[in-house]
Structure formats: structure tokens, C-alpha cells
Coordinates of N, CA, C and O in Angstrom, one line a residue:
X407 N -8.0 -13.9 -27.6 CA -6.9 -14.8 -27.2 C -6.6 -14.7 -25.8 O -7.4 -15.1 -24.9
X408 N -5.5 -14.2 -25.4 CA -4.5 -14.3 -24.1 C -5.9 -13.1 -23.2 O -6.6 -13.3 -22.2
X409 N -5.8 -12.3 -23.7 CA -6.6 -11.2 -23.0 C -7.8 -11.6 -22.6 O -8.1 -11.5 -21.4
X410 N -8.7 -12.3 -23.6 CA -9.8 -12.7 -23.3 C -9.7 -13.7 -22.0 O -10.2 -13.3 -21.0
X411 N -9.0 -14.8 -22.0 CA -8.8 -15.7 -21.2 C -8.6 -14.8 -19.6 O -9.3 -15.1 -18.6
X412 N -7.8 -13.7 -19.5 CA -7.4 -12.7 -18.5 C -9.0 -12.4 -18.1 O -9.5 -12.7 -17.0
X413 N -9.6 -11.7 -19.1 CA -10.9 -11.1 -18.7 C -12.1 -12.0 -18.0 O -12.9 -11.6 -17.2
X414 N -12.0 -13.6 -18.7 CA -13.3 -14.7 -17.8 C -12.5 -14.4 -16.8 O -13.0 -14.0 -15.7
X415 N -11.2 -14.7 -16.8 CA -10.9 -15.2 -15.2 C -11.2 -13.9 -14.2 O -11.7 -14.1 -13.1
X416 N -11.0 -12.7 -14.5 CA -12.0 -11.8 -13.3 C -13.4 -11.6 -13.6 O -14.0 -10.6 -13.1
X417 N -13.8 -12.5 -14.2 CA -15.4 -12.5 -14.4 C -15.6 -11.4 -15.1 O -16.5 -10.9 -14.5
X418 N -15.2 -10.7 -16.0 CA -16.0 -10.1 -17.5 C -16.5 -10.5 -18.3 O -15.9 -10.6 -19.4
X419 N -18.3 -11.0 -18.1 CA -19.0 -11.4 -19.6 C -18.4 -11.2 -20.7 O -17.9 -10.0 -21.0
X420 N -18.4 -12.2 -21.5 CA -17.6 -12.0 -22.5 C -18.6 -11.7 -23.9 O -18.2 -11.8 -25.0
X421 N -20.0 -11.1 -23.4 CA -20.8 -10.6 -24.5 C -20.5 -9.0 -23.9 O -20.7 -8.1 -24.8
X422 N -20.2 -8.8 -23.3 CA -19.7 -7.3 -23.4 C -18.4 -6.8 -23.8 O -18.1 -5.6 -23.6
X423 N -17.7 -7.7 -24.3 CA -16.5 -7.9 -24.6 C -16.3 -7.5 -26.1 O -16.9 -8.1 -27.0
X424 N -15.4 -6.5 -26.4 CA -15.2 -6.1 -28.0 C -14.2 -6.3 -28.6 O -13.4 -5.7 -28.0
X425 N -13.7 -6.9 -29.5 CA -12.7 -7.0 -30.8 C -11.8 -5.5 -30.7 O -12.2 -4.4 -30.2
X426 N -10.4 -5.8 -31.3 CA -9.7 -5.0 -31.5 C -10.8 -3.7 -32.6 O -11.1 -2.5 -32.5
X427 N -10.9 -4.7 -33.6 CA -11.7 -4.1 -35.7 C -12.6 -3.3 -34.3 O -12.3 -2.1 -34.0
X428 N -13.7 -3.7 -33.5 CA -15.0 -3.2 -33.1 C -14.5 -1.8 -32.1 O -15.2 -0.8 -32.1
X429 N -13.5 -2.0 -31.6 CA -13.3 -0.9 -30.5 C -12.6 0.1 -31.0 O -12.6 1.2 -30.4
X430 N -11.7 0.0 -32.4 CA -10.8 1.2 -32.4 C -11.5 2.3 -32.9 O -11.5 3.4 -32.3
X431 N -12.3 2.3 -34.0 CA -12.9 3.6 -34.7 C -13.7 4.3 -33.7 O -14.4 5.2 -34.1
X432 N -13.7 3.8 -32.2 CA -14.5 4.5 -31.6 C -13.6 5.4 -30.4 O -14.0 6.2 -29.5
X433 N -12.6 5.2 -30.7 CA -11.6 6.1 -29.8 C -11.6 7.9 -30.1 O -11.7 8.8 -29.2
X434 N -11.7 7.9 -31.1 CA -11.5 9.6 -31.2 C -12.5 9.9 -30.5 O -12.4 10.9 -29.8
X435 N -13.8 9.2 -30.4 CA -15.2 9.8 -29.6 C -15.1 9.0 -27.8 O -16.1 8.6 -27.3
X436 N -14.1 9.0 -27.4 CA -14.2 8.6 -26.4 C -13.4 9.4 -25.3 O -12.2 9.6 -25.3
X437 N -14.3 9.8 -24.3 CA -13.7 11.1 -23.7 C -12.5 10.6 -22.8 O -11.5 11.4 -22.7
X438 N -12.4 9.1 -22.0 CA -11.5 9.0 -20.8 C -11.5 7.5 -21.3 O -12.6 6.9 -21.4
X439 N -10.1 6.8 -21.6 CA -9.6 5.9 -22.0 C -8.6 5.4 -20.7 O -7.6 6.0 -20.5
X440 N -8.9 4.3 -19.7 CA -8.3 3.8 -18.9 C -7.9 2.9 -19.1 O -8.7 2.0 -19.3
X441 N -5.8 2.7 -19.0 CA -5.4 1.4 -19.3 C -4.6 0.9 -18.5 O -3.5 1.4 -18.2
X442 N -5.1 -0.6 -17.9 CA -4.9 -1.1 -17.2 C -3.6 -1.9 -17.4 O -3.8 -2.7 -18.3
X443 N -2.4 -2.0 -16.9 CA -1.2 -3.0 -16.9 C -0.8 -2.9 -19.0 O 0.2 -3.3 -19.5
X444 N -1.4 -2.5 -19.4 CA -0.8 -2.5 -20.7 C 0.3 -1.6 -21.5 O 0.2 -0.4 -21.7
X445 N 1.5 -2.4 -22.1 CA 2.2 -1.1 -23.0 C 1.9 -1.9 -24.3 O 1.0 -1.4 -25.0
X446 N 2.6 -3.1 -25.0 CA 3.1 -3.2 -26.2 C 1.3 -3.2 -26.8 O 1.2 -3.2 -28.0
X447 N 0.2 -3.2 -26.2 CA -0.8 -4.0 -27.1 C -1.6 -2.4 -27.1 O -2.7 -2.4 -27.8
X448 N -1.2 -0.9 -26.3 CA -1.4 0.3 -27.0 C -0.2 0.8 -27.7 O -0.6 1.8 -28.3
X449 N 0.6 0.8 -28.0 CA 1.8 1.1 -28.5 C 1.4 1.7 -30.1 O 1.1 1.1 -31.1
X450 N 1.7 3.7 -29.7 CA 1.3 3.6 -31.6 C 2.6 3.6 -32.2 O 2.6 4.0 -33.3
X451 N 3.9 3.0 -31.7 CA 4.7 3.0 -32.5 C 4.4 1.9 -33.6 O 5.1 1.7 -34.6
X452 N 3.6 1.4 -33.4 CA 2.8 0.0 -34.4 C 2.3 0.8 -34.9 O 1.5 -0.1 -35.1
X453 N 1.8 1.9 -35.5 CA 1.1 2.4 -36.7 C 1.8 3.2 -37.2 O 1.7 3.4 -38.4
X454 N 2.9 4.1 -36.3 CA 3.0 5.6 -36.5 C 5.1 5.6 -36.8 O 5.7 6.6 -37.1
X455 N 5.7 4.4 -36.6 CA 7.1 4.4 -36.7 C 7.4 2.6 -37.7 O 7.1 1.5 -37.2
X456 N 7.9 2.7 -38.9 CA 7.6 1.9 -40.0 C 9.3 1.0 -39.5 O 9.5 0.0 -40.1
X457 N 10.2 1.5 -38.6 CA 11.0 0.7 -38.5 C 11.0 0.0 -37.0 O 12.0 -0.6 -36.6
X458 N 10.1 0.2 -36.5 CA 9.7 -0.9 -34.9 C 9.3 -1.8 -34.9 O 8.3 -2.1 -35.6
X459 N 10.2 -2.8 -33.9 CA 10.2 -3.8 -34.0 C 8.9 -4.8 -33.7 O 8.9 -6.0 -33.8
X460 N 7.3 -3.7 -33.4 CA 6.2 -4.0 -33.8 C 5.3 -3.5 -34.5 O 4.2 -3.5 -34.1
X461 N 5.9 -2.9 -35.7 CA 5.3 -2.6 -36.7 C 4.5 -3.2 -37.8 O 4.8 -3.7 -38.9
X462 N 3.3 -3.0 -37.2 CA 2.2 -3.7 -38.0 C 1.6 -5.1 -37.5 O 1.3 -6.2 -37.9
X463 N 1.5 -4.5 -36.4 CA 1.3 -5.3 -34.7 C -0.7 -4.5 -34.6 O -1.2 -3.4 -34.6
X464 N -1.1 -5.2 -34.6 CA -2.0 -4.9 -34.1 C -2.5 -3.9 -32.9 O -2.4 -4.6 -31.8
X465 N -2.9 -2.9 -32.7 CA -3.3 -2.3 -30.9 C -4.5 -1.9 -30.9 O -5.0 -1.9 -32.0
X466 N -5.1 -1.5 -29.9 CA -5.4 -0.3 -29.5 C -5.6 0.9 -29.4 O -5.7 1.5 -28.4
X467 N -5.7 1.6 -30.6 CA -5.2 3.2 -30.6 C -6.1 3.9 -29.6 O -6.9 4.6 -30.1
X468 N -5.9 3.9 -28.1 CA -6.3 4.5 -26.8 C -5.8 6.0 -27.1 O -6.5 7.0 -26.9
X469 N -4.4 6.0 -27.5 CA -4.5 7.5 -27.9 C -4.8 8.5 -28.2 O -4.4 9.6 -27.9
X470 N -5.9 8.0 -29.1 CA -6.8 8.7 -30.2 C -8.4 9.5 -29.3 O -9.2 10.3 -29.8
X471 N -8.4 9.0 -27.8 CA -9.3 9.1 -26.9 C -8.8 10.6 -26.8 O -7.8 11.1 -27.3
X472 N -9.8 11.1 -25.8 CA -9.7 12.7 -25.5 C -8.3 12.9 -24.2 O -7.4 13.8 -24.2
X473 N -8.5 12.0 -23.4 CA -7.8 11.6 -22.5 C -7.6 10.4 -21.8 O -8.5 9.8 -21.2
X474 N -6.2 10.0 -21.7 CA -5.8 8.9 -21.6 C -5.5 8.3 -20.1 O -5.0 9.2 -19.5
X475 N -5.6 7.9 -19.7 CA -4.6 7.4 -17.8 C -4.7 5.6 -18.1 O -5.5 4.7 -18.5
X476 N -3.4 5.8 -17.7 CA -2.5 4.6 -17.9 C -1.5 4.0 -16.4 O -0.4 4.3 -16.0
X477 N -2.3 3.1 -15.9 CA -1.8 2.9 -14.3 C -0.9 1.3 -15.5 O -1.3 0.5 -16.4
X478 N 0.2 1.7 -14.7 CA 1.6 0.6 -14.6 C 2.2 1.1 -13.5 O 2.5 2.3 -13.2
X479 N 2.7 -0.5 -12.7 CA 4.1 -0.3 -11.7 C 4.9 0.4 -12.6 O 5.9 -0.2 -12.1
X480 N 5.4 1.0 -13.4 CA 6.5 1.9 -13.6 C 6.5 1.8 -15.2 O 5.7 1.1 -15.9
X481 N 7.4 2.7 -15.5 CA 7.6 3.3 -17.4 C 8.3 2.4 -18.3 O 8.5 2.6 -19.5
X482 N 8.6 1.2 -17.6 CA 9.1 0.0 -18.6 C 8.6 -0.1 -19.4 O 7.4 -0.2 -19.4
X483 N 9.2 -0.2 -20.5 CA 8.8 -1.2 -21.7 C 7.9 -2.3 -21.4 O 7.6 -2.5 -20.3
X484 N 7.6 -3.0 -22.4 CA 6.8 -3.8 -22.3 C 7.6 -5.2 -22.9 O 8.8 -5.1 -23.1
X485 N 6.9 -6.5 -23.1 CA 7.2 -8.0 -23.3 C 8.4 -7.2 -24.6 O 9.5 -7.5 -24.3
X486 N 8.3 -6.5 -25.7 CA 8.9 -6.5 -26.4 C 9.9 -5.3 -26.3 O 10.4 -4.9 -27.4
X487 N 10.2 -4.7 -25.3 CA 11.3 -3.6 -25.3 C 11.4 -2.6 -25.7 O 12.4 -1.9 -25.6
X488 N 10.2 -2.3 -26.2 CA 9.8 -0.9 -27.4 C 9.3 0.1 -26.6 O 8.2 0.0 -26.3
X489 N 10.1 1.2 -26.1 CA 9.1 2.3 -26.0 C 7.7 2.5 -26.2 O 7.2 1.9 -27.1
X490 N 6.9 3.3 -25.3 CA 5.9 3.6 -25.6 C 5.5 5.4 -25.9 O 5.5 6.4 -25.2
X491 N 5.2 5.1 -26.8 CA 5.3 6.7 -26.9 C 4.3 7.5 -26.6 O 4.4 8.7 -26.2
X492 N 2.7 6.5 -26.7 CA 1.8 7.1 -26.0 C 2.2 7.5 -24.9 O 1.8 8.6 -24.7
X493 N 3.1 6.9 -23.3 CA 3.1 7.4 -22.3 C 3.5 8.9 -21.8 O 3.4 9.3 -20.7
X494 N 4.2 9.7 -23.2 CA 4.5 10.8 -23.1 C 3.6 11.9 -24.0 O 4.0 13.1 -23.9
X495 N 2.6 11.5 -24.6 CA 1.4 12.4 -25.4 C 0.7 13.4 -24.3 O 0.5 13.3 -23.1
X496 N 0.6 14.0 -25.2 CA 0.0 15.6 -23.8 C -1.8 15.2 -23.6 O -2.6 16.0 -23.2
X497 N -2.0 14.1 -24.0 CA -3.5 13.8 -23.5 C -3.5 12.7 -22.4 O -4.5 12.5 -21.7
X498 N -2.2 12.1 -22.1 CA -2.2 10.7 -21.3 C -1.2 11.2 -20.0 O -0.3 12.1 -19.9
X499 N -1.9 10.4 -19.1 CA -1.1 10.9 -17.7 C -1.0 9.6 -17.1 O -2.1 9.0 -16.9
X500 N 0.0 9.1 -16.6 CA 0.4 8.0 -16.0 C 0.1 8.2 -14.3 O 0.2 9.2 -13.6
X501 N -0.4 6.7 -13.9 CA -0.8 6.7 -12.2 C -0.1 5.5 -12.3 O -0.5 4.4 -12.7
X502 N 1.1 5.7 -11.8 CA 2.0 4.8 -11.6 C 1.7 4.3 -10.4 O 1.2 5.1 -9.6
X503 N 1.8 2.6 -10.1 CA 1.8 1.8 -9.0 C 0.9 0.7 -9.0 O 0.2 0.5 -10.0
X504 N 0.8 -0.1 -8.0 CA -0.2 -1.4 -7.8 C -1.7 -1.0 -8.4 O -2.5 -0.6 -7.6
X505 N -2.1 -1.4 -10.2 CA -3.1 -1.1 -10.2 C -4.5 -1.4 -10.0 O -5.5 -0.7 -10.1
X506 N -4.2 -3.1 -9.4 CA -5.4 -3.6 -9.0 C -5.6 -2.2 -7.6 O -6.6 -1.5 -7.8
X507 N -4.9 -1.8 -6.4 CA -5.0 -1.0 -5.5 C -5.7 0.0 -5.8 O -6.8 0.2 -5.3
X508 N -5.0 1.0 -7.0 CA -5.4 2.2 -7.6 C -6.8 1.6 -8.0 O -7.5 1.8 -7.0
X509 N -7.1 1.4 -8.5 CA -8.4 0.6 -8.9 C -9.6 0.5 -8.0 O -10.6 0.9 -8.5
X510 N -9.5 0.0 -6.7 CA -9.9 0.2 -5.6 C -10.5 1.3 -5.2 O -11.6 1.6 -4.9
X511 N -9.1 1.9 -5.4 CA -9.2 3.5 -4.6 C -10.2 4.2 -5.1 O -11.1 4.7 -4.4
X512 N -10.2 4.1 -7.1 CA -10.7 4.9 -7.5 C -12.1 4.9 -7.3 O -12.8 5.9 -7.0
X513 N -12.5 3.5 -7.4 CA -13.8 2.9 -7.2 C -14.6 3.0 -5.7 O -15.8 3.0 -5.5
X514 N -13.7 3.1 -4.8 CA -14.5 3.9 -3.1 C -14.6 5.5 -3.7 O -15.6 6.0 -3.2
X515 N -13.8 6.3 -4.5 CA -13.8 7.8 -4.5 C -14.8 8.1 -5.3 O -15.5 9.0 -5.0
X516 N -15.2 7.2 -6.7 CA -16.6 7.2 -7.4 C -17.7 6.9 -5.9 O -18.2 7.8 -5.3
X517 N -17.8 5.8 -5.8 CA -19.1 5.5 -4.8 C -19.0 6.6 -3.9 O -20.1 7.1 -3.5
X518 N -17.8 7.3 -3.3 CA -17.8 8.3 -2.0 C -18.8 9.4 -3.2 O -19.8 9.6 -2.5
X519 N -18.8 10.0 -4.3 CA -19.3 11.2 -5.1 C -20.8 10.5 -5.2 O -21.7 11.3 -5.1
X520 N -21.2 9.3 -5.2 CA -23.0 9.4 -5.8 C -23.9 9.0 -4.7 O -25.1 9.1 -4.9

């Protein structure tokens, strides 16, 4: 949907592109889970809290990864106002600020290592 449309417009082939069904069972085996600008569409209060107000919302369970980093301008809620509870799990560590920047950064500090 909305996402996909986000991802042609920065040029991400969309044959490399996975479904919600295709990408989740593969979280627990995934060592480093980076999420970009996102809260309500990881949010496990959608699987894990039966009285939120997106419960039974479809996500992401990035959670489930070994370790999490999650770049947002700030700890806001998301389009729907819901807490996120992953941002306080002892596997996830927030890099708060301009993520396209951080992004950047990270990407000169990889090429500066090889």
C-alpha cells in the first residue's frame, strides 16, 4: 500500500520488497532490525495488549529481532496516539533525530570501516 508507494519513490526495487506474512517469522533470526521513521506499523501493543486501540492491526514484530535501533525525531506516539512499547524493550535503543541525516552518517562510518 502507502509504504510501498514511499519505497518506489526512493528507488527500492520492488522485487526486493517483502510482505508483512513474508518478513515476520523471520525476526527472531535476525540479529539487527533498523527502523526507520516508524511507530504505529511496529507497535506490539497490536498483538500483546487486547484492549488498544490497534489491536489486531497488523505490524512488524521488529521486536522479536536480537536487536532493535529505531531513529525517530522524538518518542511521540504515532498517527494513532498509542504508545509504543517496543521503544522501551531492553533489546531496542532509540537514535533520536533527522533520520534521513543519521542515515548518512551511518553509511560514511560503514564505508569509513571497509
Amino acid at each position: 500500500g502507502q509504504l510501498n508507494v514511499l519505497l518506489a519513490e526512493a528507488g527500492v526495487p520492488y522485487d526486493i520488497v517483502e510482505e508483512l506474512e513474508e518478513i515476520n517469522d523471520d525476526f527472531d533470526e535476525t540479529d539487527v532490525c533498523l527502523v526507520i521513521g516508524a511507530n504505529d506499523t511496529v507497535n506490539s501493543a497490536a498483538e500483546d495488549d487486547p484492549n488498544s486501540e490497534i489491536a489486531g492491526m497488523p505490524v512488524l514484530r521488529v521486536w522479536k529481532a536480537n536487536q532493535v535501533i529505531v531513529m525517530k525525531r522524538s518518542l511521540a506516539a504515532g498517527y494513532a496516539g498509542v504508545d509504543n512499547p517496543v521503544f522501551l524493550k531492553d533489546n531496542t535503543d532509540m537514535l533520536l533525530g533527522d533520520a534521513k541525516d543519521t542515515c548518512e552518517k551511518l553509511a560514511a562510518g560503514c564505508k569509513a570501516l571497509s
